[in-house]
Amino acid sequence: MKLKIRAKAGGKPRPFTISDLKPQKTEEQIQNGVCSFLRRFHRNVFYHVDLAGIRVNSPYQRKIIHDQQGPAGFPDIVIYERRGGFNGLVLEMKRESPYRKRDGQLKDDPHLRDQERWLQQFRESGYVTGFFWAPESAIKAINEYLQLPFDCEG
């Protein structure tokens, strides 16, 4: 599946490439890049973004987000599209790999354990889940998932 975007100066459309993404340094920037991709190339896909990790300067806005926020560890992006026998795709965005290099196990961090519990609950409910620490891998997973056959049963 080739994705097209318009050239800036009104030229011919060109294929979307990973280099079209701006370099990301924070989890928020990585999540913004993935959300921008979803808005541009998958406009009809139903998804939800958790705002827990968003930095807000206004104390009033911070309180509103805190008061309406769900439980700790809830995943960053949930795509609610049934495909290939799955109920959706759940992405937990990270700034770096949450796995230890020496053995591939999840790093010993209470927040990561909360997030892994949420991912496990979603897996048990028929979702595809994963940690992603680069926009390229998240975008690849989204495209691969959305290319699975549409599943209208349920």
CSV table of C-alpha atoms in Angstrom, one decimal:
chain,number,residue,atom,x,y,z
A,1,MET,CA,0.0,0.0,0.0
A,2,LYS,CA,1.6,3.2,-1.1
A,3,LEU,CA,0.5,6.4,0.6
A,4,LYS,CA,0.5,9.7,-1.2
A,5,ILE,CA,0.9,13.2,0.0
A,6,ARG,CA,0.9,16.4,-2.1
A,7,ALA,CA,4.1,18.2,-2.9
A,8,LYS,CA,4.4,21.5,-1.0
A,9,ALA,CA,4.5,23.7,-4.2
A,10,GLY,CA,1.5,22.2,-5.8
A,11,GLY,CA,3.5,19.6,-7.7
A,12,LYS,CA,2.7,15.9,-8.2
A,13,PRO,CA,1.9,13.7,-5.2
A,14,ARG,CA,4.8,11.8,-3.9
A,15,PRO,CA,4.9,8.6,-1.8
A,16,PHE,CA,5.0,9.1,2.0
A,17,THR,CA,8.3,8.2,3.5
A,18,ILE,CA,9.5,7.9,7.0
A,19,SER,CA,11.8,10.9,6.4
A,20,ASP,CA,8.6,13.0,6.2
A,21,LEU,CA,8.3,12.6,9.9
A,22,LYS,CA,10.1,15.2,12.0
A,23,PRO,CA,12.8,13.8,14.4
A,24,GLN,CA,11.1,12.9,17.7
A,25,LYS,CA,12.8,13.1,21.1
A,26,THR,CA,10.0,12.8,23.6
A,27,GLU,CA,7.2,10.3,24.0
A,28,GLU,CA,4.8,13.2,23.3
A,29,GLN,CA,6.5,14.0,20.0
A,30,ILE,CA,6.5,10.4,19.0
A,31,GLN,CA,2.8,10.1,19.8
A,32,ASN,CA,2.1,13.4,17.9
A,33,GLY,CA,3.8,12.0,14.8
A,34,VAL,CA,1.8,8.8,14.9
A,35,CYS,CA,-1.5,10.8,15.4
A,36,SER,CA,-0.6,13.1,12.5
A,37,PHE,CA,0.0,10.1,10.3
A,38,LEU,CA,-3.4,8.6,11.3
A,39,ARG,CA,-5.2,11.9,10.6
A,40,ARG,CA,-3.5,12.3,7.2
A,41,PHE,CA,-3.7,8.8,5.9
A,42,HIS,CA,-6.4,6.9,7.8
A,43,ARG,CA,-9.1,9.6,8.2
A,44,ASN,CA,-11.9,7.1,8.5
A,45,VAL,CA,-10.3,5.0,11.3
A,46,PHE,CA,-11.8,5.3,14.7
A,47,TYR,CA,-9.1,5.8,17.3
A,48,HIS,CA,-8.6,7.4,20.8
A,49,VAL,CA,-5.5,9.0,22.3
A,50,ASP,CA,-4.9,9.1,26.0
A,51,LEU,CA,-3.8,12.5,27.2
A,52,ALA,CA,-2.1,11.5,30.4
A,53,GLY,CA,1.4,12.2,29.2
A,54,ILE,CA,0.7,15.5,27.6
A,55,ARG,CA,2.4,18.5,29.2
A,56,VAL,CA,0.0,21.3,30.0
A,57,ASN,CA,1.2,24.6,31.4
A,58,SER,CA,-2.2,25.9,32.6
A,59,PRO,CA,-3.1,24.6,36.1
A,60,TYR,CA,-6.8,24.8,35.1
A,61,GLN,CA,-6.3,22.6,32.0
A,62,ARG,CA,-4.1,20.2,34.0
A,63,LYS,CA,-6.8,19.8,36.6
A,64,ILE,CA,-9.5,19.2,33.9
A,65,ILE,CA,-7.3,16.5,32.3
A,66,HIS,CA,-6.4,15.0,35.7
A,67,ASP,CA,-10.1,14.9,36.8
A,68,GLN,CA,-11.2,13.1,33.6
A,69,GLN,CA,-8.2,10.8,33.2
A,70,GLY,CA,-8.7,7.1,33.3
A,71,PRO,CA,-6.6,4.7,35.4
A,72,ALA,CA,-2.8,4.7,35.5
A,73,GLY,CA,-1.1,2.9,32.6
A,74,PHE,CA,-3.9,3.1,30.1
A,75,PRO,CA,-2.5,2.8,26.6
A,76,ASP,CA,-1.6,5.9,24.5
A,77,ILE,CA,-3.4,5.0,21.3
A,78,VAL,CA,-6.3,2.6,20.8
A,79,ILE,CA,-7.5,1.9,17.3
A,80,TYR,CA,-11.1,0.6,17.3
A,81,GLU,CA,-11.2,-1.2,14.0
A,82,ARG,CA,-12.0,-4.9,13.7
A,83,ARG,CA,-9.6,-6.5,11.3
A,84,GLY,CA,-8.5,-10.1,10.8
A,85,GLY,CA,-10.4,-11.5,13.7
A,86,PHE,CA,-9.1,-8.9,16.1
A,87,ASN,CA,-11.0,-6.1,17.9
A,88,GLY,CA,-8.4,-3.4,17.3
A,89,LEU,CA,-4.9,-2.3,17.8
A,90,VAL,CA,-3.4,-0.9,21.0
A,91,LEU,CA,-0.2,1.1,21.0
A,92,GLU,CA,1.9,2.1,24.0
A,93,MET,CA,4.4,4.7,22.9
A,94,LYS,CA,7.8,5.0,24.7
A,95,ARG,CA,10.8,7.3,24.2
A,96,GLU,CA,13.1,4.3,24.3
A,97,SER,CA,12.8,0.5,24.4
A,98,PRO,CA,11.0,-0.7,27.6
A,99,TYR,CA,13.0,-4.0,27.4
A,100,ARG,CA,16.3,-4.8,29.0
A,101,LYS,CA,19.1,-5.5,26.5
A,102,ARG,CA,20.6,-8.4,28.3
A,103,ASP,CA,17.5,-10.6,28.5
A,104,GLY,CA,14.7,-8.9,26.6
A,105,GLN,CA,12.5,-8.7,29.7
A,106,LEU,CA,10.5,-5.7,30.6
A,107,LYS,CA,12.5,-3.2,32.6
A,108,ASP,CA,11.7,-3.2,36.4
A,109,ASP,CA,9.5,-0.1,36.6
A,110,PRO,CA,6.1,0.1,38.3
A,111,HIS,CA,4.6,2.3,35.5
A,112,LEU,CA,5.8,-0.2,32.8
A,113,ARG,CA,4.2,-3.0,34.8
A,114,ASP,CA,0.9,-1.1,34.9
A,115,GLN,CA,1.1,-0.5,31.2
A,116,GLU,CA,1.9,-4.2,30.5
A,117,ARG,CA,-1.1,-5.2,32.6
A,118,TRP,CA,-3.3,-3.0,30.4
A,119,LEU,CA,-1.8,-4.5,27.2
A,120,GLN,CA,-2.4,-8.0,28.6
A,121,GLN,CA,-6.1,-7.1,29.3
A,122,PHE,CA,-6.5,-5.8,25.8
A,123,ARG,CA,-4.8,-8.9,24.4
A,124,GLU,CA,-7.2,-11.1,26.4
A,125,SER,CA,-10.1,-9.1,24.9
A,126,GLY,CA,-9.0,-9.8,21.3
A,127,TYR,CA,-6.8,-6.8,20.5
A,128,VAL,CA,-3.3,-6.7,19.0
A,129,THR,CA,-1.0,-4.8,21.4
A,130,GLY,CA,2.5,-3.6,21.7
A,131,PHE,CA,5.1,-1.1,23.0
A,132,PHE,CA,6.5,1.2,20.3
A,133,TRP,CA,9.5,3.5,20.8
A,134,ALA,CA,9.9,4.8,17.3
A,135,PRO,CA,7.2,6.3,15.0
A,136,GLU,CA,8.4,4.1,12.1
A,137,SER,CA,7.6,0.9,13.9
A,138,ALA,CA,4.2,2.2,15.1
A,139,ILE,CA,3.3,3.3,11.6
A,140,LYS,CA,4.4,0.0,10.1
A,141,ALA,CA,2.2,-1.9,12.7
A,142,ILE,CA,-0.8,0.4,11.9
A,143,ASN,CA,-0.5,-0.1,8.2
A,144,GLU,CA,0.0,-3.9,8.5
A,145,TYR,CA,-3.0,-4.1,10.9
A,146,LEU,CA,-5.3,-2.0,8.7
A,147,GLN,CA,-4.4,-4.2,5.7
A,148,LEU,CA,-5.8,-7.2,7.4
A,149,PRO,CA,-9.2,-8.3,6.1
A,150,PHE,CA,-12.1,-6.2,7.4
A,151,ASP,CA,-14.0,-8.1,10.1
A,152,CYS,CA,-17.7,-7.2,10.2
A,153,GLU,CA,-18.8,-9.9,12.5
A,154,GLY,CA,-18.9,-9.3,16.2
